[in-house]
Structures are given as structure tokens and as C-alpha cells.
Short mmCIF file of C-alpha atoms and ligand atoms in Angstrom, two decimals:
data_model
loop_
_atom_site.label_atom_id
_atom_site.label_comp_id
_atom_site.label_asym_id
_atom_site.label_seq_id
_atom_site.Cartn_x
_atom_site.Cartn_y
_atom_site.Cartn_z
CA THR A 1 -6.21 8.34 23.44
CA ILE A 2 -6.11 9.33 19.76
CA GLY A 3 -2.72 10.93 20.25
CA THR A 4 -1.22 8.11 22.12
CA ILE A 5 -2.24 5.63 19.51
CA ALA A 6 -0.87 7.96 16.83
CA ASP A 7 2.41 7.96 18.66
CA GLN A 8 2.47 4.15 18.59
CA PHE A 9 2.18 4.32 14.81
CA LEU A 10 4.69 7.22 14.65
CA PHE A 11 2.08 9.31 12.93
CA ASN A 12 1.08 12.88 13.59
CA ALA A 13 -2.60 13.13 14.25
CA PHE A 14 -4.85 16.18 14.18
CA VAL A 15 -8.36 17.23 14.73
CA VAL A 16 -9.36 19.44 11.83
CA GLY A 17 -12.13 21.44 10.19
CA GLY A 18 -15.43 22.36 11.73
CA PHE A 19 -14.55 21.11 15.12
CA VAL A 20 -11.53 23.51 15.43
CA ARG A 21 -13.49 26.33 14.02
CA ASP A 22 -16.36 25.85 16.49
CA LEU A 23 -13.94 25.30 19.35
CA LEU A 24 -12.35 28.72 18.73
CA LEU A 25 -15.83 30.20 18.47
CA ARG A 26 -16.76 28.35 21.76
CA LYS A 27 -19.58 26.58 20.09
CA ALA A 28 -20.42 22.90 20.56
CA ASN A 29 -19.61 20.49 17.73
CA ILE A 30 -19.73 16.74 18.30
CA ASP A 31 -18.33 15.76 14.92
CA LEU A 32 -14.78 14.79 15.15
CA ASP A 33 -12.72 14.86 11.98
CA ILE A 34 -9.32 13.43 12.46
CA VAL A 35 -6.43 13.60 9.98
CA VAL A 36 -3.35 11.44 10.41
CA GLU A 37 -0.20 11.75 8.47
CA GLY A 38 0.01 8.03 7.71
CA ASP A 39 -2.17 5.10 7.07
CA GLY A 40 -5.63 6.30 8.24
CA ILE A 41 -7.30 3.04 7.93
CA ALA A 42 -4.83 1.07 10.04
CA PHE A 43 -5.02 3.80 12.58
CA ALA A 44 -8.89 3.79 12.56
CA ARG A 45 -8.96 0.02 13.09
CA LYS A 46 -6.72 0.34 16.15
CA LEU A 47 -8.56 3.31 17.54
CA GLY A 48 -11.90 1.52 16.93
CA GLN A 49 -10.73 -1.44 18.77
CA HIS A 50 -9.54 0.74 21.66
CA LEU A 51 -12.81 2.64 21.89
CA GLY A 52 -15.07 -0.30 21.28
CA GLY A 53 -16.61 1.23 18.15
CA ARG A 54 -17.48 -0.18 14.80
CA VAL A 55 -15.25 0.83 11.93
CA ARG A 56 -16.43 1.47 8.46
CA GLU A 57 -13.56 1.58 5.94
CA HIS A 58 -13.47 3.40 2.61
CA GLU A 59 -10.38 1.85 1.17
CA ARG A 60 -10.39 3.90 -2.04
CA PHE A 61 -10.18 7.19 -0.17
CA GLY A 62 -7.94 6.13 2.72
CA THR A 63 -10.69 7.25 5.07
CA ALA A 64 -12.69 5.43 7.84
CA THR A 65 -15.48 6.21 10.22
CA ILE A 66 -15.64 4.93 13.78
CA ILE A 67 -19.15 4.59 14.98
CA LEU A 68 -19.62 4.79 18.66
CA PRO A 69 -22.68 4.40 20.91
CA GLN A 70 -25.14 7.26 21.07
CA ASP A 71 -24.64 8.40 17.43
CA LEU A 72 -21.19 9.65 18.08
CA LYS A 73 -18.79 9.27 15.22
CA ILE A 74 -15.28 9.95 14.39
CA ASP A 75 -14.14 10.40 10.85
CA ILE A 76 -10.57 9.61 10.03
CA ALA A 77 -8.74 10.63 6.88
CA THR A 78 -5.25 10.18 5.68
CA ALA A 79 -3.53 13.46 4.91
CA ARG A 80 -3.71 13.17 1.15
CA LEU A 81 -0.66 11.88 -0.38
CA GLU A 82 1.32 13.60 -3.07
CA TYR A 83 3.51 11.44 -5.29
CA TYR A 84 6.65 12.74 -6.66
CA GLU A 85 8.03 10.59 -9.53
CA TYR A 86 11.69 10.73 -9.84
CA PRO A 87 13.21 9.85 -13.28
CA ALA A 88 15.03 6.62 -13.96
CA ALA A 89 15.39 4.00 -11.21
CA LEU A 90 14.63 6.14 -8.17
CA PRO A 91 11.54 5.10 -6.28
CA THR A 92 8.32 7.18 -6.07
CA VAL A 93 8.44 9.30 -3.05
CA GLU A 94 5.30 9.73 -0.92
CA LEU A 95 4.91 13.02 0.83
CA SER A 96 2.12 13.35 3.23
CA SER A 97 1.34 16.56 4.85
CA ILE A 98 -1.27 18.18 6.96
CA LYS A 99 -0.57 21.39 5.23
CA LEU A 100 -1.53 20.06 1.87
CA ASP A 101 -4.67 18.52 3.43
CA LEU A 102 -5.73 21.84 4.92
CA TYR A 103 -4.99 23.76 1.70
CA ARG A 104 -7.48 21.56 -0.11
CA ARG A 105 -10.26 22.51 2.15
CA ASP A 106 -13.20 24.87 1.44
CA PHE A 107 -12.54 28.03 3.47
CA THR A 108 -9.80 29.41 5.67
CA ILE A 109 -12.00 29.20 8.74
CA ASN A 110 -12.33 25.41 8.15
CA ALA A 111 -8.69 24.96 7.49
CA MET A 112 -7.17 24.79 10.94
CA ALA A 113 -5.99 21.77 12.86
CA ILE A 114 -5.06 20.90 16.39
CA GLN A 115 -2.42 18.30 17.03
CA LEU A 116 -3.32 15.39 19.26
CA ASN A 117 0.12 13.66 19.78
CA PRO A 118 0.82 13.88 23.48
CA GLU A 119 4.14 15.84 23.08
CA HIS A 120 2.43 18.60 21.10
CA PHE A 121 -1.15 18.16 22.30
CA GLY A 122 -3.31 21.18 21.77
CA ARG A 123 -0.88 22.89 19.32
CA LEU A 124 -2.92 24.95 16.88
CA VAL A 125 -1.94 24.61 13.25
CA ASP A 126 -2.86 27.68 11.28
CA PHE A 127 -0.96 28.17 8.02
CA PHE A 128 -3.50 30.46 6.28
CA ASN A 129 -4.22 33.17 8.87
CA SER A 130 -7.45 31.49 9.56
CA GLN A 131 -7.67 32.86 13.14
CA ASN A 132 -7.70 36.35 11.82
CA ASP A 133 -10.52 35.52 9.35
CA LEU A 134 -12.45 34.09 12.25
CA LYS A 135 -11.92 37.24 14.11
CA GLN A 136 -13.01 39.32 11.15
CA MET A 137 -15.98 36.96 10.65
CA ALA A 138 -14.88 36.41 7.01
CA ILE A 139 -15.51 33.52 4.71
CA LYS A 140 -12.50 33.27 2.41
CA VAL A 141 -11.46 30.56 0.05
CA LEU A 142 -7.83 29.36 0.09
CA HIS A 143 -7.05 30.00 -3.54
CA ASN A 144 -8.61 31.45 -6.77
CA LEU A 145 -9.53 28.14 -8.35
CA SER A 146 -11.45 26.92 -5.28
CA PHE A 147 -14.93 27.14 -6.87
CA VAL A 148 -13.65 25.86 -10.22
CA ASP A 149 -12.34 22.78 -8.36
CA ASP A 150 -15.56 22.33 -6.55
CA PRO A 151 -18.65 24.57 -7.24
CA THR A 152 -20.59 22.97 -4.38
CA ARG A 153 -18.46 25.12 -2.09
CA ILE A 154 -20.64 28.14 -3.14
CA PHE A 155 -23.56 26.56 -1.24
CA ARG A 156 -21.32 25.94 1.72
CA ALA A 157 -20.10 29.53 1.73
CA VAL A 158 -23.69 30.88 1.85
CA ARG A 159 -24.62 28.34 4.55
CA PHE A 160 -21.76 29.31 6.83
CA GLU A 161 -22.31 33.03 6.13
CA LYS A 162 -25.89 32.87 7.25
CA ARG A 163 -25.48 30.45 10.04
CA MET A 164 -22.68 32.26 11.81
CA ASP A 165 -23.53 35.74 10.62
CA PHE A 166 -20.19 36.07 8.87
CA THR A 167 -19.62 37.79 5.50
CA ILE A 168 -18.34 36.27 2.33
CA ALA A 169 -15.14 38.24 1.79
CA ARG A 170 -15.09 40.62 -1.30
CA HIS A 171 -12.57 38.65 -3.30
CA THR A 172 -14.34 35.37 -2.54
CA GLU A 173 -17.61 36.83 -3.52
CA ARG A 174 -16.14 37.91 -6.76
CA LEU A 175 -14.87 34.48 -7.40
CA ILE A 176 -18.46 33.11 -6.86
CA ARG A 177 -19.89 35.60 -9.20
CA ASN A 178 -17.34 34.69 -11.82
CA ALA A 179 -17.95 31.04 -11.38
CA VAL A 180 -21.74 31.61 -11.89
CA LYS A 181 -21.05 33.89 -14.91
CA MET A 182 -18.94 31.14 -16.48
CA ASN A 183 -21.71 28.77 -15.87
CA LEU A 184 -19.27 26.48 -14.11
CA PHE A 185 -21.94 24.07 -13.02
CA GLY A 186 -24.18 23.89 -16.08
CA LYS A 187 -24.49 20.28 -15.07
CA ALA A 188 -25.92 19.36 -11.61
CA ASP A 189 -24.90 15.68 -11.85
CA ASP A 190 -22.73 15.76 -8.80
CA PRO A 191 -24.91 14.53 -6.04
CA ARG A 192 -23.18 16.74 -3.59
CA PHE A 193 -25.10 19.75 -5.01
CA PHE A 194 -28.29 18.25 -3.61
CA THR A 195 -26.48 17.29 -0.37
CA GLU A 196 -25.30 20.85 0.15
CA LEU A 197 -28.64 22.42 -0.82
CA LYS A 198 -30.35 20.08 1.70
CA LEU A 199 -27.90 21.13 4.44
CA LEU A 200 -28.51 24.74 3.62
CA LEU A 201 -32.30 24.34 3.82
CA ASN A 202 -32.12 22.41 7.09
CA GLU A 203 -30.19 25.32 8.78
CA GLU A 204 -32.02 27.24 11.53
CA ASN A 205 -32.81 30.10 9.32
CA ALA A 206 -32.88 29.08 5.63
CA SER A 207 -34.71 31.96 4.02
CA PRO A 208 -31.98 34.57 4.21
CA ALA A 209 -29.63 31.83 2.73
CA LEU A 210 -32.05 31.38 -0.07
CA GLU A 211 -32.21 35.01 -0.67
CA ARG A 212 -28.42 35.16 -0.83
CA LEU A 213 -28.39 32.27 -3.39
CA ALA A 214 -30.82 34.28 -5.52
CA GLU A 215 -28.78 37.41 -5.24
CA LEU A 216 -25.63 35.53 -6.26
CA GLY A 217 -27.50 34.53 -9.34
CA LEU A 218 -27.86 30.77 -8.50
CA PHE A 219 -31.59 30.35 -9.00
CA PRO A 220 -31.43 29.79 -12.75
CA PHE A 221 -29.13 26.95 -11.97
CA LEU A 222 -31.26 25.46 -9.22
CA TRP A 223 -34.64 26.07 -10.71
CA PRO A 224 -34.29 26.77 -14.50
CA ASP A 225 -38.08 26.34 -14.95
CA LEU A 226 -39.08 29.02 -12.49
CA LYS A 227 -38.92 32.10 -14.72
CA PRO A 228 -40.77 34.48 -12.29
CA HIS A 229 -38.40 33.40 -9.53
CA LEU A 230 -35.24 34.20 -11.27
CA SER A 231 -35.03 37.33 -9.09
CA ILE A 232 -36.83 36.98 -5.81
CA ASP A 233 -40.11 38.84 -6.03
CA ARG A 234 -42.30 40.02 -3.21
CA ARG A 235 -44.67 37.07 -3.31
CA PHE A 236 -41.73 34.71 -3.26
CA ARG A 237 -40.13 36.35 -0.33
CA HIS A 238 -43.46 36.25 1.44
CA CYS A 239 -43.70 32.49 0.84
CA LEU A 240 -40.25 31.94 2.31
CA VAL A 241 -41.14 33.96 5.41
CA GLN A 242 -44.39 32.02 5.78
CA THR A 243 -42.46 28.80 5.52
CA GLN A 244 -40.21 29.81 8.25
CA ARG A 245 -43.18 30.82 10.33
CA SER A 246 -45.01 27.62 9.92
CA ILE A 247 -41.91 25.77 11.04
CA ALA A 248 -41.48 28.03 14.00
CA TRP A 249 -45.11 27.45 14.86
CA PHE A 250 -44.75 23.72 14.73
CA LYS A 251 -41.60 23.88 16.88
CA LEU A 252 -43.52 25.77 19.60
CA LEU A 253 -45.92 22.83 19.88
CA TYR A 254 -43.03 20.71 21.25
CA LEU A 255 -44.31 17.60 19.56
CA THR A 256 -42.11 14.63 19.01
CA ASP A 257 -42.78 14.19 15.27
CA ARG A 258 -39.70 14.20 13.20
CA TYR A 259 -39.68 16.25 10.07
CA GLU A 260 -37.16 17.66 7.48
CA PRO A 261 -37.32 21.40 6.89
CA TRP A 262 -35.63 21.09 3.42
CA ILE A 263 -38.67 19.29 2.12
CA ILE A 264 -40.99 22.13 3.25
CA TYR A 265 -38.70 24.74 1.62
CA LEU A 266 -38.49 22.88 -1.68
CA LEU A 267 -42.26 22.36 -1.75
CA THR A 268 -42.87 26.04 -1.06
CA ILE A 269 -40.35 27.16 -3.65
CA MET A 270 -42.02 25.04 -6.37
CA SER A 271 -45.55 25.68 -4.94
CA ARG A 272 -46.64 27.21 -8.15
CA SER A 273 -45.01 24.74 -10.45
CA SER A 274 -46.47 21.64 -12.08
CA MET A 275 -45.59 18.13 -10.88
CA THR A 276 -43.44 17.83 -13.99
CA VAL A 277 -41.27 20.68 -12.90
CA LEU A 278 -40.72 19.13 -9.52
CA ALA A 279 -39.99 15.80 -11.08
CA ASN A 280 -37.52 17.50 -13.45
CA PHE A 281 -35.78 19.06 -10.41
CA CYS A 282 -35.54 15.60 -8.66
CA ASP A 283 -34.00 14.17 -11.93
CA ARG A 284 -31.59 16.94 -12.48
CA PHE A 285 -30.13 16.80 -9.00
CA GLN A 286 -30.26 13.05 -8.78
CA LEU A 287 -32.35 12.85 -5.62
CA PRO A 288 -32.34 9.45 -4.02
CA GLN A 289 -35.60 7.64 -4.85
CA ARG A 290 -37.05 7.95 -1.37
CA ASN A 291 -36.60 11.69 -1.37
CA ARG A 292 -38.13 12.09 -4.78
CA THR A 293 -41.12 9.93 -3.90
CA MET A 294 -41.68 11.97 -0.67
CA LEU A 295 -41.47 15.36 -2.49
CA LEU A 296 -43.80 14.34 -5.25
CA SER A 297 -46.44 12.65 -3.16
CA GLU A 298 -46.59 15.41 -0.56
CA LYS A 299 -47.03 18.02 -3.21
CA GLN A 300 -49.80 16.05 -4.94
CA LEU A 301 -51.57 15.25 -1.63
CA ALA A 302 -51.23 18.77 -0.26
CA ASP A 303 -52.29 20.54 -3.39
CA ASN A 304 -55.31 18.21 -3.82
CA ALA A 305 -56.27 18.71 -0.16
CA SER A 306 -56.06 22.43 -0.45
CA HIS A 307 -58.13 22.46 -3.69
CA HIS A 308 -60.66 20.24 -2.20
CA LEU A 309 -61.05 22.17 1.07
CA SER A 310 -61.05 25.62 -0.59
CA ALA A 311 -64.00 24.66 -2.72
CA ARG A 312 -66.18 23.87 0.38
CA SER A 313 -68.18 26.55 1.92
CA GLU A 314 -68.36 24.99 5.34
CA LEU A 315 -65.60 22.67 6.69
CA LYS A 316 -66.41 19.83 8.93
CA ASN A 317 -63.77 18.24 11.00
CA SER A 318 -64.24 14.97 9.18
CA ASP A 319 -63.61 16.74 5.90
CA ILE A 320 -60.31 18.00 7.21
CA PHE A 321 -59.29 14.70 8.61
CA VAL A 322 -60.03 12.84 5.33
CA ALA A 323 -58.33 15.47 3.25
CA PHE A 324 -55.13 15.50 5.34
CA ARG A 325 -54.77 12.01 6.72
CA GLU A 326 -52.09 10.81 4.29
CA LEU A 327 -49.92 13.88 4.52
CA HIS A 328 -46.75 14.05 6.49
CA ILE A 329 -45.74 16.99 8.71
CA GLU A 330 -43.72 18.42 5.87
CA GLY A 331 -46.75 18.46 3.55
CA LEU A 332 -48.90 19.95 6.25
CA LEU A 333 -46.44 22.70 7.08
CA TYR A 334 -46.03 23.44 3.37
CA LEU A 335 -49.87 23.93 3.09
CA MET A 336 -49.80 26.11 6.19
CA ALA A 337 -47.10 28.28 4.48
CA VAL A 338 -48.69 28.67 1.08
CA ALA A 339 -52.48 28.38 1.60
CA ARG A 340 -54.19 31.65 0.70
CA LYS A 341 -57.33 30.94 2.52
CA THR A 342 -57.45 31.35 6.33
CA GLU A 343 -59.80 28.38 6.55
CA VAL A 344 -57.21 26.22 5.06
CA LYS A 345 -54.47 27.40 7.43
CA LYS A 346 -57.01 26.89 10.41
CA ALA A 347 -57.66 23.41 9.12
CA VAL A 348 -54.00 22.55 9.15
CA SER A 349 -53.62 23.90 12.65
CA ALA A 350 -56.68 21.89 13.89
CA TYR A 351 -55.47 18.79 12.23
CA VAL A 352 -51.91 18.97 13.52
CA THR A 353 -52.76 19.87 17.05
CA THR A 354 -55.80 17.74 17.69
CA LEU A 355 -57.76 15.99 14.87
CA ARG A 356 -54.99 13.57 13.85
CA HIS A 357 -54.69 12.28 17.35
CA GLN A 358 -58.32 11.30 17.70
CA ALA A 359 -59.67 7.77 17.83
CA PRO A 360 -63.12 6.38 18.40
CA LEU A 361 -63.97 5.21 21.99
CA LEU A 362 -64.88 1.77 20.81
CA ASN A 363 -62.14 -0.52 19.54
CA GLY A 364 -62.05 -3.73 17.62
CA ASP A 365 -62.50 -5.83 20.80
CA ASP A 366 -65.63 -3.85 21.70
CA LEU A 367 -67.07 -4.47 18.17
CA LYS A 368 -66.44 -8.19 18.67
CA GLN A 369 -68.10 -8.15 22.02
CA LEU A 370 -71.07 -6.39 20.45
CA GLY A 371 -71.38 -9.35 18.15
CA TYR A 372 -69.81 -8.05 15.00
CA ARG A 373 -67.72 -10.44 13.07
CA PRO A 374 -64.05 -9.40 12.55
CA GLY A 375 -63.16 -8.70 8.98
CA PRO A 376 -62.67 -5.86 6.48
CA PRO A 377 -65.89 -4.03 7.46
CA PHE A 378 -64.41 -3.50 10.91
CA LYS A 379 -62.06 -0.91 9.61
CA LYS A 380 -64.89 0.92 7.81
CA MET A 381 -66.98 0.85 10.96
CA LEU A 382 -64.15 2.23 13.11
CA GLU A 383 -63.53 4.95 10.54
CA ALA A 384 -67.27 5.89 10.53
CA LEU A 385 -67.18 6.05 14.34
CA LEU A 386 -64.03 8.20 14.17
CA LEU A 387 -65.53 10.66 11.71
CA ALA A 388 -68.75 10.81 13.74
CA ARG A 389 -66.80 11.57 16.86
CA LEU A 390 -64.76 14.31 15.09
CA ASP A 391 -67.95 15.99 13.92
CA GLY A 392 -69.45 15.84 17.43
CA LEU A 393 -72.14 13.40 16.48
CA THR A 394 -71.12 11.10 19.26
CA SER A 395 -69.27 11.64 22.50
CA THR A 396 -69.80 8.62 24.63
CA ARG A 397 -69.53 4.89 24.08
CA ASP A 398 -73.31 4.62 24.20
CA ASP A 399 -73.46 7.26 21.48
CA GLU A 400 -71.24 5.14 19.43
CA ILE A 401 -73.17 1.96 19.94
CA ALA A 402 -76.27 3.72 18.95
CA PHE A 403 -74.49 5.21 15.92
CA LEU A 404 -73.58 1.62 14.86
CA ASN A 405 -77.11 0.44 15.28
CA ASP A 406 -78.48 3.16 13.06
P1 ATP B 1 -20.95 21.59 10.13
O1 ATP B 1 -20.84 22.39 11.29
O2 ATP B 1 -22.07 22.12 9.20
O3 ATP B 1 -20.88 20.12 10.28
P2 ATP B 1 -18.26 21.39 9.05
O4 ATP B 1 -17.31 22.38 8.79
O5 ATP B 1 -17.98 20.31 10.06
O6 ATP B 1 -19.59 22.06 9.33
P3 ATP B 1 -18.62 19.26 7.16
O7 ATP B 1 -19.47 19.22 5.87
O8 ATP B 1 -18.82 18.20 8.17
O9 ATP B 1 -18.73 20.70 7.65
O10 ATP B 1 -17.18 19.10 6.59
C1 ATP B 1 -16.01 18.91 7.49
C2 ATP B 1 -14.82 19.60 6.98
O11 ATP B 1 -14.42 19.12 5.71
C3 ATP B 1 -14.97 21.10 6.78
O12 ATP B 1 -14.70 21.87 7.86
C4 ATP B 1 -14.02 21.40 5.60
O13 ATP B 1 -12.67 21.60 6.11
C5 ATP B 1 -14.02 20.15 4.83
N1 ATP B 1 -14.91 20.18 3.64
C6 ATP B 1 -16.19 19.80 3.55
N2 ATP B 1 -16.68 19.87 2.33
C7 ATP B 1 -15.71 20.42 1.61
C8 ATP B 1 -15.56 20.83 0.15
N3 ATP B 1 -16.60 20.73 -0.62
N4 ATP B 1 -14.40 21.28 -0.23
C9 ATP B 1 -13.34 21.33 0.69
N5 ATP B 1 -13.32 21.01 1.92
C10 ATP B 1 -14.56 20.55 2.39
#
């Protein structure tokens, strides 16, 4: 379809980037990135109409996204145009080219295209020996100024290296180290730094990627306040492993709760830092407000809960429930990872697997039937019933009625 519509417009159309890389690696990838040599927006409108999808246009960049049912989406870009100004009266000439588009990408393995026009359907476009790099499992930039143009690519290099078990090629690694040495990204004010860090921390196995970032000298940029962490010490490495374990533990429970691993990693990394240091990090990387609020509140709640529970000699279920009830999965898994006391780890486990799902046997309607008047005290009564049940003081409805009467 895409190719046929492109033909109607007399454009060349290509699928590019990660999709092609993963296709050659025989890995699934449902994100389609299309590049057309022509007006991408007009093309997207037509294709959107044809596929019955919603089209979101970004006029300024000549790009559009078609949103299809079931979260499928197709990104469409215009092969970036190069303008050649001729002197005197001659008009400006527009040259669009897939080659130029591919040359501006991050790594050779992401710089291949497959043509979609029916006549050349399936033709692989590989100007930069990308297939060979894919075979060699090498991450290579396309030119020496790549990291100068866009330092966020360093995070992408590490992410792909660890995800696919590839190696950042020698020369490319040298360019990264140079960029770090030149302090190319003293400022973190490009929001893409945080976007890329988040993607890296959400990968299946983030801790080797973090170690690699440390080894490439990126920690002082990421966490300038964390002096002891400038090189990864044993305790820090241990925390990362624990984080990975706590996430793996949670996954094995096959629960439906959604959670975001990057939050757990960031909380762990800054576990020994003050709230101010975490707030500084959020400011520096311009985190969206909702991410910032989540990080700060989970840290505060989790650290308080841990402090509170560690101070107790004997932990009742109700203590655990009250200490943890405002935490999200992210805060709980963070605690699981960094808590030093086994009791606290056990408490998290009990809370996540059972305690948080408990409810009293009586509900509001029962209380009404028992002659209690609905109102704010209802909530308190139900809570008291819940805590009693958690501690085993009640186990039947009659126990609960008796408990209320006491
Ligand atoms: P993933 O499998 O993680 O989605 P991807 O390669 O599809 O990987 P995207 O972030 O979706 O990654 O980017 C799509 C494509 O856009 C990449 O394959 C790459 O060609 C290009 N790209 C993305 N970010 C950059 C960048 N910072 N600089 C240059 N090209 C980039």
C-alpha cells in the first residue's frame, strides 16, 4: 500500500532505521519509520486516509505520525532537503535524497533503508557498508563529528551495544571518549538526554549499560553530586545487581501492575543522596513535572518507611501495611533492592504479594445494616477492621462485628 501510494505521488518511499536493522537480524519490530523523497505530510494524509488512521502532523519538521488501532503507529518523514542557492536570478534548487537522510542517522546499523515502491519493492539500500557492521556486530558512527552534532547518541550507542550484545567499534569509542573529555555536553538542557537515559534504563538489562556509561566517564555528567560513584565501587555495583534482581523477582509474580524500571534504577542510584540532590538531577535534566513528582515522592515515602520499619523490633502486618500503602511498585522495588535489613525486604515481599490486596470482610453496606450512620468515621472503621484482619485479630464476619462492638 505504502509503495503504491508513493507511486501515485511520484515519490520514492522507504522503510528505514531500526525496522530494517531488526528485520536483517530477524527480530520483531513493530515501529515503522518511513521516509519519502517528497512531501511527507501530504503523503501521510493520503496513507492515513487509506488505512483509516489518525494523522498527527508536525509541519515544522515535515514529519507526521499515523496512529492506527492497537497502538500501531507509522512515522513518516520527508527525506531532509538540502537547498542549493544559485547566484543571481536562478531559483533555489531543492535536492531531496534518501542518502542524505541516512547519512544523518546515528549509527551505520541504523542507516539502511528498504524501498517500498512496487517496481523496486524490497530493494535494500545500504550506502555505508551497514550489512557488514551488522555481521561484525559493530556499532559505528557515520562520521567523526557525529557525537559533536548530537551527544545524546552516546547513550544510544551504549543502549544498542548492551541490548544486542554488539561492540562499540574502536574508532567510535575513541570519539565518545574525546567527546566526554571535551566536556561536549556540559549542559544537560536538551530534553533528549533524559529521554535517552530513560530508554536505556528501561532496557531488559540496564545494569551492564550503566556500568558501561560509568566506564566511558559519563557519571560526572549524569550525577555530578555523587562523588563516591564517579567510578563504580563495589557497593554501587551490588545495588545495581539488587535492583535487577528485585525487578526479576517482581516479573516472576506475573502480576498485572504496570511499572517503569527507569524509576527504580534512578532511585537506587541516588539512594544515598539527599532529596535535594535528586531534585537537582530532575532540574538539570528537565524532567517532566509528573516524572519529577513521582521520583521525589517515592524516595521520600520509601526512605521514611524503611527508617520506620527498621527501628521496630517486631513487625506486625498492620505496621507494614501502613508504612507502604502510599508507595507505588517502583518505590517498593527500590526498597527491596537497597534495604539492608532482611526484615524490610521480607516486609516488601509480604506487602507486594499479599498484604496490599487484603480487605475487611465487612463492607460499607454491612456497616449501614448494622445501624452505623454513613459518614467519615466509616472509612476509619473499615481501616481498623482491615488492620485487625491483617494482624490476625479477626478472621470471620462475626469476629469483625465483635471487634466493632468492642
Ligand atoms: P528501538 O528498537 O529502540 O526502537 P530504533 O533504532 O527504532 O530502536 P528510535 O529511537 O525509534 O530507535 O529511532 C529510529 C531511527 O531514527 C533510528 O534507527 C535512527 O536511524 C534514527 N535516530 C534516532 N535517534 C537518532 C539520533 N539521536 N541521531 C541520529 N539518528 C537517530
